[in-house]
mmCIF file of C-alpha atoms in Angstrom:
data_model
loop_
_atom_site.group_PDB
_atom_site.id
_atom_site.type_symbol
_atom_site.label_atom_id
_atom_site.label_comp_id
_atom_site.label_asym_id
_atom_site.label_seq_id
_atom_site.Cartn_x
_atom_site.Cartn_y
_atom_site.Cartn_z
ATOM 1 C CA MET A 1 0.042 -0.049 0.074
ATOM 2 C CA THR A 2 1.505 3.351 -0.994
ATOM 3 C CA LEU A 3 1.413 6.406 1.297
ATOM 4 C CA GLU A 4 -1.106 7.950 -0.850
ATOM 5 C CA ASP A 5 -3.407 4.868 -0.275
ATOM 6 C CA GLN A 6 -3.032 4.931 3.497
ATOM 7 C CA ILE A 7 -4.350 8.736 3.686
ATOM 8 C CA ASP A 8 -7.977 9.082 4.963
ATOM 9 C CA LYS A 9 -9.647 11.272 2.115
ATOM 10 C CA GLU A 10 -12.375 12.308 4.739
ATOM 11 C CA ARG A 11 -9.808 13.569 7.157
ATOM 12 C CA LEU A 12 -7.758 15.759 4.946
ATOM 13 C CA PRO A 13 -6.732 19.391 6.234
ATOM 14 C CA ARG A 14 -9.050 21.829 4.612
ATOM 15 C CA HIS A 15 -6.137 24.584 4.528
ATOM 16 C CA LEU A 16 -2.494 23.541 4.192
ATOM 17 C CA ALA A 17 0.209 26.243 4.497
ATOM 18 C CA VAL A 18 3.764 25.721 3.512
ATOM 19 C CA ILE A 19 6.865 27.725 4.322
ATOM 20 C CA MET A 20 9.060 26.575 1.465
ATOM 21 C CA ASP A 21 12.570 26.894 3.250
ATOM 22 C CA GLY A 22 15.970 25.697 2.074
ATOM 23 C CA ASN A 23 16.661 26.766 -1.357
ATOM 24 C CA GLY A 24 19.631 28.655 -0.730
ATOM 25 C CA ARG A 25 20.963 25.853 1.432
ATOM 26 C CA TRP A 26 20.315 23.285 -1.081
ATOM 27 C CA ALA A 27 22.344 25.200 -3.800
ATOM 28 C CA LYS A 28 25.237 25.815 -1.346
ATOM 29 C CA GLN A 29 25.504 22.078 -0.534
ATOM 30 C CA LYS A 30 25.787 21.467 -4.257
ATOM 31 C CA GLY A 31 28.306 24.198 -4.939
ATOM 32 C CA LEU A 32 25.666 26.385 -7.049
ATOM 33 C CA PHE A 33 24.439 29.950 -7.050
ATOM 34 C CA ARG A 34 21.581 30.677 -4.619
ATOM 35 C CA SER A 35 19.423 31.379 -7.727
ATOM 36 C CA MET A 36 19.835 27.579 -8.777
ATOM 37 C CA GLY A 37 17.929 26.694 -5.591
ATOM 38 C CA HIS A 38 15.268 28.928 -6.001
ATOM 39 C CA GLU A 39 15.028 27.697 -9.772
ATOM 40 C CA ASN A 40 14.891 24.192 -8.533
ATOM 41 C CA GLY A 41 12.462 24.977 -5.754
ATOM 42 C CA THR A 42 9.768 25.654 -8.661
ATOM 43 C CA LYS A 43 9.707 21.752 -9.587
ATOM 44 C CA ALA A 44 8.795 21.104 -6.019
ATOM 45 C CA VAL A 45 6.007 23.891 -6.065
ATOM 46 C CA ARG A 46 4.547 22.186 -9.233
ATOM 47 C CA GLU A 47 4.667 18.782 -7.734
ATOM 48 C CA ILE A 48 3.009 19.673 -4.195
ATOM 49 C CA VAL A 49 0.383 21.929 -6.050
ATOM 50 C CA GLU A 50 -0.516 19.124 -8.283
ATOM 51 C CA ALA A 51 -0.673 16.599 -5.308
ATOM 52 C CA CYS A 52 -2.892 18.722 -3.045
ATOM 53 C CA ALA A 53 -5.326 19.173 -6.076
ATOM 54 C CA LYS A 54 -5.484 15.503 -6.605
ATOM 55 C CA LEU A 55 -6.169 14.474 -2.983
ATOM 56 C CA PRO A 56 -7.965 17.177 -3.018
ATOM 57 C CA ILE A 57 -6.936 19.896 -0.420
ATOM 58 C CA PRO A 58 -9.379 22.855 -1.118
ATOM 59 C CA TYR A 59 -6.907 25.542 0.056
ATOM 60 C CA LEU A 60 -3.169 25.528 -0.292
ATOM 61 C CA THR A 61 -1.119 28.727 1.003
ATOM 62 C CA LEU A 62 2.647 28.811 -0.023
ATOM 63 C CA TYR A 63 4.884 31.293 1.651
ATOM 64 C CA ALA A 64 6.622 32.655 -1.558
ATOM 65 C CA PHE A 65 8.241 35.978 -0.359
ATOM 66 C CA SER A 66 8.060 37.734 2.921
ATOM 67 C CA THR A 67 8.331 41.235 3.790
ATOM 68 C CA GLU A 68 11.919 40.702 5.278
ATOM 69 C CA ASN A 69 13.004 39.199 1.977
ATOM 70 C CA TRP A 70 13.207 42.777 0.429
ATOM 71 C CA ASN A 71 16.536 43.009 2.581
ATOM 72 C CA ARG A 72 18.216 40.255 0.584
ATOM 73 C CA PRO A 73 20.945 40.956 -1.698
ATOM 74 C CA LYS A 74 19.510 42.978 -4.788
ATOM 75 C CA LEU A 75 20.676 40.104 -7.275
ATOM 76 C CA GLU A 76 18.835 37.431 -5.378
ATOM 77 C CA VAL A 77 15.687 39.564 -5.019
ATOM 78 C CA ASP A 78 15.736 40.310 -8.729
ATOM 79 C CA THR A 79 16.141 36.549 -9.604
ATOM 80 C CA LEU A 80 13.015 35.722 -7.459
ATOM 81 C CA MET A 81 11.001 38.173 -8.841
ATOM 82 C CA ARG A 82 12.107 37.127 -12.551
ATOM 83 C CA LEU A 83 11.315 33.413 -11.415
ATOM 84 C CA LEU A 84 7.856 34.734 -10.246
ATOM 85 C CA VAL A 85 7.032 36.283 -13.576
ATOM 86 C CA SER A 86 8.254 33.142 -15.461
ATOM 87 C CA SER A 87 6.679 30.599 -13.216
ATOM 88 C CA LEU A 88 3.372 32.220 -13.671
ATOM 89 C CA LYS A 89 3.520 32.173 -17.506
ATOM 90 C CA LYS A 90 4.576 28.498 -17.369
ATOM 91 C CA GLU A 91 2.098 27.297 -14.735
ATOM 92 C CA ILE A 92 -1.102 28.761 -16.167
ATOM 93 C CA LYS A 93 -1.651 25.653 -18.176
ATOM 94 C CA THR A 94 -1.176 23.509 -14.910
ATOM 95 C CA LEU A 95 -3.598 25.754 -12.978
ATOM 96 C CA THR A 96 -6.227 25.630 -15.723
ATOM 97 C CA ASP A 97 -5.945 21.915 -16.516
ATOM 98 C CA ASN A 98 -6.324 21.150 -12.714
ATOM 99 C CA ASN A 99 -9.180 23.661 -12.409
ATOM 100 C CA ILE A 100 -7.031 25.576 -9.594
ATOM 101 C CA LYS A 101 -7.843 29.218 -8.670
ATOM 102 C CA LEU A 102 -4.606 31.547 -7.903
ATOM 103 C CA ASN A 103 -5.016 33.853 -5.049
ATOM 104 C CA ALA A 104 -2.324 36.189 -3.707
ATOM 105 C CA ILE A 105 -1.885 37.650 -0.301
ATOM 106 C CA GLY A 106 0.471 40.350 0.890
ATOM 107 C CA ASN A 107 1.586 44.139 0.111
ATOM 108 C CA LEU A 108 0.948 43.426 -3.606
ATOM 109 C CA ASP A 109 1.549 47.057 -4.656
ATOM 110 C CA SER A 110 5.208 46.535 -3.691
ATOM 111 C CA LEU A 111 5.794 44.059 -6.115
ATOM 112 C CA PRO A 112 7.687 45.387 -9.383
ATOM 113 C CA LYS A 113 5.161 46.383 -12.036
ATOM 114 C CA LYS A 114 5.701 43.413 -14.418
ATOM 115 C CA ALA A 115 5.634 40.919 -11.664
ATOM 116 C CA HIS A 116 2.413 42.581 -10.279
ATOM 117 C CA ARG A 117 1.069 42.708 -13.934
ATOM 118 C CA GLU A 118 1.730 38.816 -14.440
ATOM 119 C CA LEU A 119 0.166 37.986 -11.115
ATOM 120 C CA MET A 120 -3.077 39.946 -11.690
ATOM 121 C CA ASP A 121 -3.359 38.427 -15.223
ATOM 122 C CA VAL A 122 -3.159 34.832 -13.859
ATOM 123 C CA ILE A 123 -5.625 35.662 -10.963
ATOM 124 C CA GLU A 124 -8.043 37.010 -13.368
ATOM 125 C CA ARG A 125 -7.657 33.903 -15.946
ATOM 126 C CA THR A 126 -8.136 31.508 -13.119
ATOM 127 C CA LYS A 127 -10.873 33.138 -10.974
ATOM 128 C CA SER A 128 -13.473 30.794 -12.284
ATOM 129 C CA ASN A 129 -11.538 27.573 -11.148
ATOM 130 C CA SER A 130 -13.141 25.627 -8.303
ATOM 131 C CA ARG A 131 -11.306 22.705 -7.488
ATOM 132 C CA MET A 132 -8.577 24.269 -5.287
ATOM 133 C CA THR A 133 -7.574 27.786 -4.364
ATOM 134 C CA LEU A 134 -3.676 28.232 -4.469
ATOM 135 C CA THR A 135 -2.642 31.238 -2.476
ATOM 136 C CA LEU A 136 0.888 32.922 -2.733
ATOM 137 C CA ALA A 137 2.002 35.059 0.114
ATOM 138 C CA LEU A 138 4.038 37.415 -1.562
ATOM 139 C CA SER A 139 5.719 40.573 -0.042
ATOM 140 C CA TYR A 140 3.896 39.047 3.126
ATOM 141 C CA GLY A 141 4.396 39.650 6.577
ATOM 142 C CA SER A 142 1.764 38.560 9.528
ATOM 143 C CA ARG A 143 2.657 41.698 11.699
ATOM 144 C CA GLU A 144 2.337 43.894 8.699
ATOM 145 C CA GLU A 145 -1.025 42.502 7.951
ATOM 146 C CA ILE A 146 -2.287 42.666 11.847
ATOM 147 C CA THR A 147 -0.881 46.357 12.012
ATOM 148 C CA LYS A 148 -2.927 47.152 8.544
ATOM 149 C CA THR A 149 -6.094 45.537 10.182
ATOM 150 C CA ILE A 150 -5.713 47.504 13.418
ATOM 151 C CA LYS A 151 -5.421 50.736 11.309
ATOM 152 C CA GLU A 152 -8.490 50.094 9.187
ATOM 153 C CA ILE A 153 -10.761 49.219 11.955
ATOM 154 C CA SER A 154 -9.421 52.016 14.154
ATOM 155 C CA LEU A 155 -10.388 54.363 11.064
ATOM 156 C CA LYS A 156 -13.784 52.853 10.917
ATOM 157 C CA VAL A 157 -14.194 53.244 14.767
ATOM 158 C CA LYS A 158 -13.138 56.724 14.418
ATOM 159 C CA ASN A 159 -15.833 57.333 11.688
ATOM 160 C CA ASN A 160 -18.526 55.675 13.604
ATOM 161 C CA LEU A 161 -18.906 52.873 11.301
ATOM 162 C CA ILE A 162 -17.820 50.173 13.883
ATOM 163 C CA SER A 163 -18.553 50.243 17.648
ATOM 164 C CA PRO A 164 -15.740 49.164 19.758
ATOM 165 C CA SER A 165 -17.944 46.848 21.574
ATOM 166 C CA ASN A 166 -18.718 44.969 18.311
ATOM 167 C CA ILE A 167 -15.359 44.270 17.540
ATOM 168 C CA ASP A 168 -14.861 40.516 17.764
ATOM 169 C CA GLU A 169 -12.907 37.703 15.752
ATOM 170 C CA SER A 170 -15.153 37.819 12.756
ATOM 171 C CA VAL A 171 -14.532 41.619 12.426
ATOM 172 C CA ILE A 172 -10.689 40.916 12.625
ATOM 173 C CA ASN A 173 -10.840 38.214 10.198
ATOM 174 C CA ASN A 174 -12.831 40.479 7.703
ATOM 175 C CA HIS A 175 -10.086 43.013 7.633
ATOM 176 C CA LEU A 176 -7.083 40.356 7.004
ATOM 177 C CA TYR A 177 -5.556 39.377 3.834
ATOM 178 C CA THR A 178 -6.945 36.075 4.200
ATOM 179 C CA ARG A 179 -10.674 37.053 4.646
ATOM 180 C CA ASP A 180 -11.804 34.609 1.960
ATOM 181 C CA LEU A 181 -9.792 31.718 3.589
ATOM 182 C CA PRO A 182 -10.398 29.336 6.420
ATOM 183 C CA ASP A 183 -8.072 29.050 9.358
ATOM 184 C CA VAL A 184 -4.812 26.920 8.596
ATOM 185 C CA ASP A 185 -5.296 23.148 9.852
ATOM 186 C CA LEU A 186 -1.858 22.162 8.954
ATOM 187 C CA LEU A 187 1.716 24.160 8.557
ATOM 188 C CA ILE A 188 4.699 22.453 7.077
ATOM 189 C CA ARG A 189 7.953 23.919 7.306
ATOM 190 C CA THR A 190 11.008 22.345 5.278
ATOM 191 C CA SER A 191 14.527 22.565 5.618
ATOM 192 C CA GLY A 192 14.725 21.756 9.485
ATOM 193 C CA GLU A 193 14.196 25.123 10.868
ATOM 194 C CA GLU A 194 11.495 25.285 13.674
ATOM 195 C CA ARG A 195 10.056 28.490 13.614
ATOM 196 C CA ILE A 196 6.929 30.472 11.967
ATOM 197 C CA SER A 197 8.968 33.508 10.442
ATOM 198 C CA ASN A 198 6.083 35.902 10.643
ATOM 199 C CA PHE A 199 3.675 33.749 8.702
ATOM 200 C CA LEU A 200 -0.150 33.704 9.206
ATOM 201 C CA LEU A 201 0.388 34.194 12.994
ATOM 202 C CA TRP A 202 -3.432 34.889 13.657
ATOM 203 C CA GLN A 203 -4.644 32.149 11.150
ATOM 204 C CA ILE A 204 -2.578 29.213 12.705
ATOM 205 C CA ALA A 205 -3.813 29.777 16.117
ATOM 206 C CA TYR A 206 -4.955 26.035 16.291
ATOM 207 C CA ALA A 207 -2.925 24.693 13.330
ATOM 208 C CA GLU A 208 -0.914 21.571 13.669
ATOM 209 C CA LEU A 209 2.743 22.292 12.757
ATOM 210 C CA TYR A 210 5.047 19.713 10.919
ATOM 211 C CA PHE A 211 8.744 20.133 10.570
ATOM 212 C CA THR A 212 11.050 18.412 8.142
ATOM 213 C CA GLU A 213 14.742 18.386 7.525
ATOM 214 C CA THR A 214 14.155 17.885 3.791
ATOM 215 C CA LEU A 215 15.142 21.182 1.853
ATOM 216 C CA TRP A 216 12.522 22.523 -0.371
ATOM 217 C CA PRO A 217 13.866 21.807 -3.708
ATOM 218 C CA ASP A 218 14.017 18.005 -2.716
ATOM 219 C CA TYR A 219 10.448 17.999 -1.367
ATOM 220 C CA ARG A 220 8.159 15.546 -3.135
ATOM 221 C CA LYS A 221 4.616 14.263 -2.916
ATOM 222 C CA GLU A 222 5.801 11.316 -0.585
ATOM 223 C CA HIS A 223 6.924 14.012 1.860
ATOM 224 C CA LEU A 224 3.572 15.832 1.775
ATOM 225 C CA TYR A 225 1.937 12.462 2.211
ATOM 226 C CA GLU A 226 3.954 11.614 5.275
ATOM 227 C CA ALA A 227 3.207 15.045 6.633
ATOM 228 C CA ILE A 228 -0.647 14.270 6.134
ATOM 229 C CA LEU A 229 -0.420 11.069 7.768
ATOM 230 C CA ASN A 230 1.167 12.404 10.708
ATOM 231 C CA TYR A 231 -1.670 15.078 10.913
ATOM 232 C CA GLN A 232 -4.143 12.505 10.607
ATOM 233 C CA ASN A 233 -2.684 10.588 13.733
ATOM 234 C CA ARG A 234 -2.941 13.787 15.872
ATOM 235 C CA GLU A 235 -5.626 14.417 18.188
ATOM 236 C CA ARG A 236 -7.110 17.926 17.510
ATOM 237 C CA ARG A 237 -8.911 19.259 20.725
ATOM 238 C CA PHE A 238 -9.069 23.175 20.148
ATOM 239 C CA GLY A 239 -8.888 23.518 24.089
ATOM 240 C CA LYS A 240 -11.468 20.644 24.766
ATOM 241 C CA THR A 241 -10.322 17.557 26.522
ATOM 242 C CA SER A 242 -10.086 14.148 24.565
ATOM 243 C CA GLU A 243 -13.455 13.084 26.274
ATOM 244 C CA GLN A 244 -15.456 16.062 25.187
ATOM 245 C CA LEU A 245 -14.453 15.379 21.433
#
């Protein structure tokens, strides 16, 4: 029996988020430029997206570029932006063939014009797809997102559009970049690092966390299946006792 066959299709995570880490270290281990790590990482993206669509997992969010990544060397940032544009052009057929809707979260206006234009074009062309929503977190930082949310709500309170007494989780959710997405059920981080790195801090409140030593360019669907099986062997209590479930 294969790993995929062992997965209970009735207990899949509804929303899977992935911190795709290790491209640079993968390249360094092989004596290559960091850019080669990022380029090989696109192969892992394609395989994991297709595997999630097949299972199916309704929502997949990939941490593609953080607000802090702008501080990396200009050559690396330029390479990542170039890869974003070329990948979007190449993968439009994959998205269409698999009935996948592309979404993006983050400070998208900070992206280079060409990358922003290509991103918006693919989002528009796939907006009617319904099998899975693939969200790219680009120029994304959770603290920036929460700060933006507080400012927006504060302005509405100031203008008497919202009463402070009516501010609850649903109001906050409706002002986040992820307003159209459910909370994360499973968060995977590759490369052996065991931290969240400013990713979906509000949305992972009750997510199961899974860390793997595998570097992102080497990550394949079998690794994904292992993570899902591990997730399905956990008891998710959401603050309750086992007996209450």
